[in-house]
PDB file of C-alpha atoms in Angstrom:
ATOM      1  CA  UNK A   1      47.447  35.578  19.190  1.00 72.00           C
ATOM      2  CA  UNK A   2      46.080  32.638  17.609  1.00 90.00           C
ATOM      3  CA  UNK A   3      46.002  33.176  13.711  1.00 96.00           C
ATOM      4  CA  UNK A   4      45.031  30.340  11.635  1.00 97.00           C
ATOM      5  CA  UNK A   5      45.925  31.017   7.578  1.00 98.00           C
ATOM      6  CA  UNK A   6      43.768  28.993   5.110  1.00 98.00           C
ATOM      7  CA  UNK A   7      44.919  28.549   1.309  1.00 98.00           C
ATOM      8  CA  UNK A   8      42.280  27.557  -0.537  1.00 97.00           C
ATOM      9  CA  UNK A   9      44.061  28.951  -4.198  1.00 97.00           C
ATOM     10  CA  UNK A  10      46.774  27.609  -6.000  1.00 96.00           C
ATOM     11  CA  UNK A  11      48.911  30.566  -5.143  1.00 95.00           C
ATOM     12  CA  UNK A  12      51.573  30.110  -3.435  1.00 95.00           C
ATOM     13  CA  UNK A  13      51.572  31.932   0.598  1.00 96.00           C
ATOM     14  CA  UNK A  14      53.799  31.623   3.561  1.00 96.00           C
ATOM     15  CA  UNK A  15      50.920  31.373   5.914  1.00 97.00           C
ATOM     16  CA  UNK A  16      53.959  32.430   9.012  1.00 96.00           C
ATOM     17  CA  UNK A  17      54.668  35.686   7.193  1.00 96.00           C
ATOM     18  CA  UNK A  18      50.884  36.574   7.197  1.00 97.00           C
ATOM     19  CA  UNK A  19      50.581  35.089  10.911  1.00 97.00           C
ATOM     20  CA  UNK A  20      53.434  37.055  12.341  1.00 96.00           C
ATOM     21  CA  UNK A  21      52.147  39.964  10.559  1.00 97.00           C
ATOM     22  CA  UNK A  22      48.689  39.533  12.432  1.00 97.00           C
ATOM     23  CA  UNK A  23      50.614  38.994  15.432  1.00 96.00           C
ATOM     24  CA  UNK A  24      52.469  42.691  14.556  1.00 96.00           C
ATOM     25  CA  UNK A  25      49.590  44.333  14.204  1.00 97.00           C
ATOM     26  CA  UNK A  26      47.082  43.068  16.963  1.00 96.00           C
ATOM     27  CA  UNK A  27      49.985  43.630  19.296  1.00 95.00           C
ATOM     28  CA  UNK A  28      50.461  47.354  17.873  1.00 96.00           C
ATOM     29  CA  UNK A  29      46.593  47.607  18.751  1.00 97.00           C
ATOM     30  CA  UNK A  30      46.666  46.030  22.021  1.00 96.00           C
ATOM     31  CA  UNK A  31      44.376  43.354  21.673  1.00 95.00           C
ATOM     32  CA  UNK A  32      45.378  40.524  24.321  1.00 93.00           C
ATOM     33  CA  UNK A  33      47.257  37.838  22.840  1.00 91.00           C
ATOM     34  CA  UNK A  34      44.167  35.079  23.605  1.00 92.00           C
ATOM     35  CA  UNK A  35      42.374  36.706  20.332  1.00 94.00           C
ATOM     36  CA  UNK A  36      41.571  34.432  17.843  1.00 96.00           C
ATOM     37  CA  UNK A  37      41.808  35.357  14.158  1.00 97.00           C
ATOM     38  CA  UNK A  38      41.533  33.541  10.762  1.00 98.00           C
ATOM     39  CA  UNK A  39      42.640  34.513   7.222  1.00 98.00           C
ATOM     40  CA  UNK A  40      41.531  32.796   4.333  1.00 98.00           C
ATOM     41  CA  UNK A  41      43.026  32.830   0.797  1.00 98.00           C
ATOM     42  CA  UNK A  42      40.328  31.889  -2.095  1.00 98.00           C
ATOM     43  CA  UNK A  43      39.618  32.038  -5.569  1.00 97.00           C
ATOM     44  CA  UNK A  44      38.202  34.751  -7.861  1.00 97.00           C
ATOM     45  CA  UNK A  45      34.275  32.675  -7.886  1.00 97.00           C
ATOM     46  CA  UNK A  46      33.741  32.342  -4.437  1.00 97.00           C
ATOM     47  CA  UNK A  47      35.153  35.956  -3.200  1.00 97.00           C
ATOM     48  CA  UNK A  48      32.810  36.892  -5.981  1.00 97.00           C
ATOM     49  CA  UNK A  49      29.735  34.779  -3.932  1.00 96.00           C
ATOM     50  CA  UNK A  50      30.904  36.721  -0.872  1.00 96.00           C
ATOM     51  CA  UNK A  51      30.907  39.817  -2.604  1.00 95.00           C
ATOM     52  CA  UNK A  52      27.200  39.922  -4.173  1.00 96.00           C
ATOM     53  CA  UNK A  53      25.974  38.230  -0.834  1.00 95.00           C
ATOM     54  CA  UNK A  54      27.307  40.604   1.938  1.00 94.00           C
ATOM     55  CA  UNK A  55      27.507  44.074  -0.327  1.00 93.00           C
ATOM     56  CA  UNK A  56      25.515  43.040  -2.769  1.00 95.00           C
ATOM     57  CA  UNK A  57      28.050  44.079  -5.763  1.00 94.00           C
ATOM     58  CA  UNK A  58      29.212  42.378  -8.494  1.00 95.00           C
ATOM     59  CA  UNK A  59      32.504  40.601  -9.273  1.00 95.00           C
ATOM     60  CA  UNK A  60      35.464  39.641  -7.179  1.00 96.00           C
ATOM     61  CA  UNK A  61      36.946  42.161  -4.668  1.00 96.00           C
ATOM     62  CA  UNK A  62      40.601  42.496  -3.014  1.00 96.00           C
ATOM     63  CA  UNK A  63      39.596  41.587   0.555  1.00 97.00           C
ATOM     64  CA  UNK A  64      36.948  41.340   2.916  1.00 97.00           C
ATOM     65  CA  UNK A  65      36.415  41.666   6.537  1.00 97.00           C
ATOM     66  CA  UNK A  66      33.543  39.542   8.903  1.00 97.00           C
ATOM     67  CA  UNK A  67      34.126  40.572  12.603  1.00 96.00           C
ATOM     68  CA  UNK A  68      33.012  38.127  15.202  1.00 95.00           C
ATOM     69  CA  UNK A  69      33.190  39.377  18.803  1.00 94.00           C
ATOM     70  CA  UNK A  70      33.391  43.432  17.818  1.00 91.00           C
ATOM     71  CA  UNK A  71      36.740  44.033  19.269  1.00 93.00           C
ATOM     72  CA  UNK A  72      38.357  47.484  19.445  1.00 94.00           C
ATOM     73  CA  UNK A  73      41.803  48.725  19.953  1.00 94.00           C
ATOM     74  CA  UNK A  74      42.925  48.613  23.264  1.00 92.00           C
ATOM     75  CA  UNK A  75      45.626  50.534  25.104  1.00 93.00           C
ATOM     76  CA  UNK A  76      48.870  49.625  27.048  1.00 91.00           C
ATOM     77  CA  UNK A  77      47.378  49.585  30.345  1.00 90.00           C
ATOM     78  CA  UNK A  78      44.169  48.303  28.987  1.00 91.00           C
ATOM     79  CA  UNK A  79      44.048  45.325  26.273  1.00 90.00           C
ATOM     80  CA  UNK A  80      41.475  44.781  24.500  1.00 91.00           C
ATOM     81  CA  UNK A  81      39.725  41.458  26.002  1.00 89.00           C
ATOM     82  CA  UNK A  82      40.196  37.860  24.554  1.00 91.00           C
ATOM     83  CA  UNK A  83      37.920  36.670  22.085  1.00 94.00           C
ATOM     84  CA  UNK A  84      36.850  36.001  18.352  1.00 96.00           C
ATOM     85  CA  UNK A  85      38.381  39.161  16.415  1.00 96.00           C
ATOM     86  CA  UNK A  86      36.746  37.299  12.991  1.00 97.00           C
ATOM     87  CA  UNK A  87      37.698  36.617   9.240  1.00 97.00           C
ATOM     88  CA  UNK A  88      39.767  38.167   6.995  1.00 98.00           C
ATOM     89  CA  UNK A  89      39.401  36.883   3.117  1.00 98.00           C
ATOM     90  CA  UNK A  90      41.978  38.105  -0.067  1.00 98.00           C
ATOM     91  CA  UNK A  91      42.153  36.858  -3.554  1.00 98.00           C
ATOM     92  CA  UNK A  92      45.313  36.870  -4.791  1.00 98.00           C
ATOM     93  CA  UNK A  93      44.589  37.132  -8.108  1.00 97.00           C
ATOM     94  CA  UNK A  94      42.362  39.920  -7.447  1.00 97.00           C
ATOM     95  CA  UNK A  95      45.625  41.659  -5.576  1.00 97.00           C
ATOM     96  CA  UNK A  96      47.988  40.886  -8.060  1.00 96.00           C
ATOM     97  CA  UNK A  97      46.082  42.905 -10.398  1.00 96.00           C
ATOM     98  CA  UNK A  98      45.623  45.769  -7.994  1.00 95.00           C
ATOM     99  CA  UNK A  99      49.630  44.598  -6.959  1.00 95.00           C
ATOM    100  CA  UNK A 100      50.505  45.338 -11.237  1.00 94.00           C
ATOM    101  CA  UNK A 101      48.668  48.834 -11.129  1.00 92.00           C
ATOM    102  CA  UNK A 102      50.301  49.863  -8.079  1.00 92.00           C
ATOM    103  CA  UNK A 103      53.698  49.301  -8.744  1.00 93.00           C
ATOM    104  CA  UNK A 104      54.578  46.560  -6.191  1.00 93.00           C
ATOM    105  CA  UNK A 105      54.842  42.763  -5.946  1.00 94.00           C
ATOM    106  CA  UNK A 106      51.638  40.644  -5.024  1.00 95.00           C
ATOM    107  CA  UNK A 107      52.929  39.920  -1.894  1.00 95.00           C
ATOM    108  CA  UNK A 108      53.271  43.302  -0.553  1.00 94.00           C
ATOM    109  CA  UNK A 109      49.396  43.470  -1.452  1.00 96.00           C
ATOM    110  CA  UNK A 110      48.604  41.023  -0.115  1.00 97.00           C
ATOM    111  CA  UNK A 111      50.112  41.844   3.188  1.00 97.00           C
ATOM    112  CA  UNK A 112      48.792  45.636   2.722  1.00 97.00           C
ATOM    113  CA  UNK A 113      45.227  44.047   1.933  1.00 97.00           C
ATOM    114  CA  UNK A 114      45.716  42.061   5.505  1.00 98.00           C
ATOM    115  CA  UNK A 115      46.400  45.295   7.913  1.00 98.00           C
ATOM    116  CA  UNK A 116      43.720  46.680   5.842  1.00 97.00           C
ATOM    117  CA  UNK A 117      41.050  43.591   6.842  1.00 97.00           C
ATOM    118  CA  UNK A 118      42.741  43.781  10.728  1.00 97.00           C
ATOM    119  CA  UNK A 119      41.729  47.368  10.972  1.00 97.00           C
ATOM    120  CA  UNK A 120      38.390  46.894   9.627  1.00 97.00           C
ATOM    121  CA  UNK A 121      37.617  44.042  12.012  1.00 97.00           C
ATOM    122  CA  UNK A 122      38.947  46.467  14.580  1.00 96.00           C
ATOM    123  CA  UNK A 123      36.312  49.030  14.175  1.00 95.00           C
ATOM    124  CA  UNK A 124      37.941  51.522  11.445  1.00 96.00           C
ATOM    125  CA  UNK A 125      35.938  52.096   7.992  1.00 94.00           C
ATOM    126  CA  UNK A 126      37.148  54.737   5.081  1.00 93.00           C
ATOM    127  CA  UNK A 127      33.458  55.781   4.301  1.00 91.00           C
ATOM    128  CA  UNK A 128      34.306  59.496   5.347  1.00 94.00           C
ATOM    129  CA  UNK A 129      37.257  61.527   4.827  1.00 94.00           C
ATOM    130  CA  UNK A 130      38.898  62.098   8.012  1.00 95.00           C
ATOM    131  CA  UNK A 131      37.613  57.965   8.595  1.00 94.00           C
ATOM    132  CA  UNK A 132      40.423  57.050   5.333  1.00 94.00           C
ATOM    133  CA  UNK A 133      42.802  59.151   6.547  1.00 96.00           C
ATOM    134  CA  UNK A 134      43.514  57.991  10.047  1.00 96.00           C
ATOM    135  CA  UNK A 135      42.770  54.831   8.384  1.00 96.00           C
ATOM    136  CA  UNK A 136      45.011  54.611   5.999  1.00 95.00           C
ATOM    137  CA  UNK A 137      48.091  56.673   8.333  1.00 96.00           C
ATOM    138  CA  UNK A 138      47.581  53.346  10.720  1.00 97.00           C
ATOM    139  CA  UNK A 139      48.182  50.712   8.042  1.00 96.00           C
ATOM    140  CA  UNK A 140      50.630  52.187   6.442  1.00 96.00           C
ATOM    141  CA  UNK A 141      52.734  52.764   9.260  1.00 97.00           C
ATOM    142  CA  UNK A 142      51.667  49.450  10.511  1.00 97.00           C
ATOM    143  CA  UNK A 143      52.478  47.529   7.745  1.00 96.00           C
ATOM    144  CA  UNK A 144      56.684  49.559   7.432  1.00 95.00           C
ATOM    145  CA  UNK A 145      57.206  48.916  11.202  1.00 96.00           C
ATOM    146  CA  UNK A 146      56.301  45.193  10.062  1.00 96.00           C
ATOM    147  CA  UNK A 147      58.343  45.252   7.221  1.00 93.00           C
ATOM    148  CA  UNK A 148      61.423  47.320   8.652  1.00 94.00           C
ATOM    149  CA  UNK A 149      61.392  44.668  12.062  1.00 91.00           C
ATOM    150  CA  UNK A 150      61.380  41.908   9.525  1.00 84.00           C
ATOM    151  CA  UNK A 151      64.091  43.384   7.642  1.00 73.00           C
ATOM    152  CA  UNK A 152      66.642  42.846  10.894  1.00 52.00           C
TER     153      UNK A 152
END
């Protein structure tokens, strides 16, 4: 996979850690390794821009997805093709709030808040019930195989 990670804040990210997570996950999906994906760290004003423009809501959000070529999961004996998966953008200060509520550090939203953008550029959405469950079962279980392999 080629991810590129973009810092555009003054917090401080370890643009491999969010890479080899991408890599964890697109793999876990079967999307062929020739996908192209980009996450982008930015300030509390211009997620805000993106916010009002795209959903037309006010303030800053947590993250938000812009798929490119409308990939979908694939399967082991058929990957999804090569091509432009899209954008993924956070706000870390946005997360570390949500990170404070929660219970956990900044990081581990932040990485949560990236499986989350994967899977939405992937096709899944939370809009209906069963939707946010089988949603929300993938990136969690995503994001603890990532973090228990990492842990070796």
């Amino acid at each position: 996979m080629t991810t590129e990670v973009i810092n555009e804040t003054t917090t401080v990210i370890d643009a491999a850690e969010f890479a080899e997570l991408a890599d964890h996950v697109l793999t876990a999906m079967h999307v062929s390794p020739a996908a192209e994906l980009n996450i982008m760290f930015i300030d509390p004003e211009p997620m805000e821009e993106l916010h009002v423009r795209w959903l037309d809501l006010p303030g800053p959000t947590d993250v938000m997805s812009f798929p490119m070529d409308e990939l979908r999961p694939g399967s082991p004996d058929s990957p999804t093709p090569a091509g432009t998966l899209g954008d993924i953008v956070l706000c870390p200060q946005v997360a570390a709030k949500q990170a404070l509520a929660a219970g956990h550090s900044a990081i581990e939203e932040m990485l949560l808040l990236t499986v989350h953008g994967i899977l939405h550029l992937l096709g899944y959405d939370h809009a209906e019930p069963e939707e946010k469950k089988e949603m929300f079962d993938l990136q969690r279980r995503l994001l603890l195989t990532f973090l228990a392999e990492r842990g070796k």
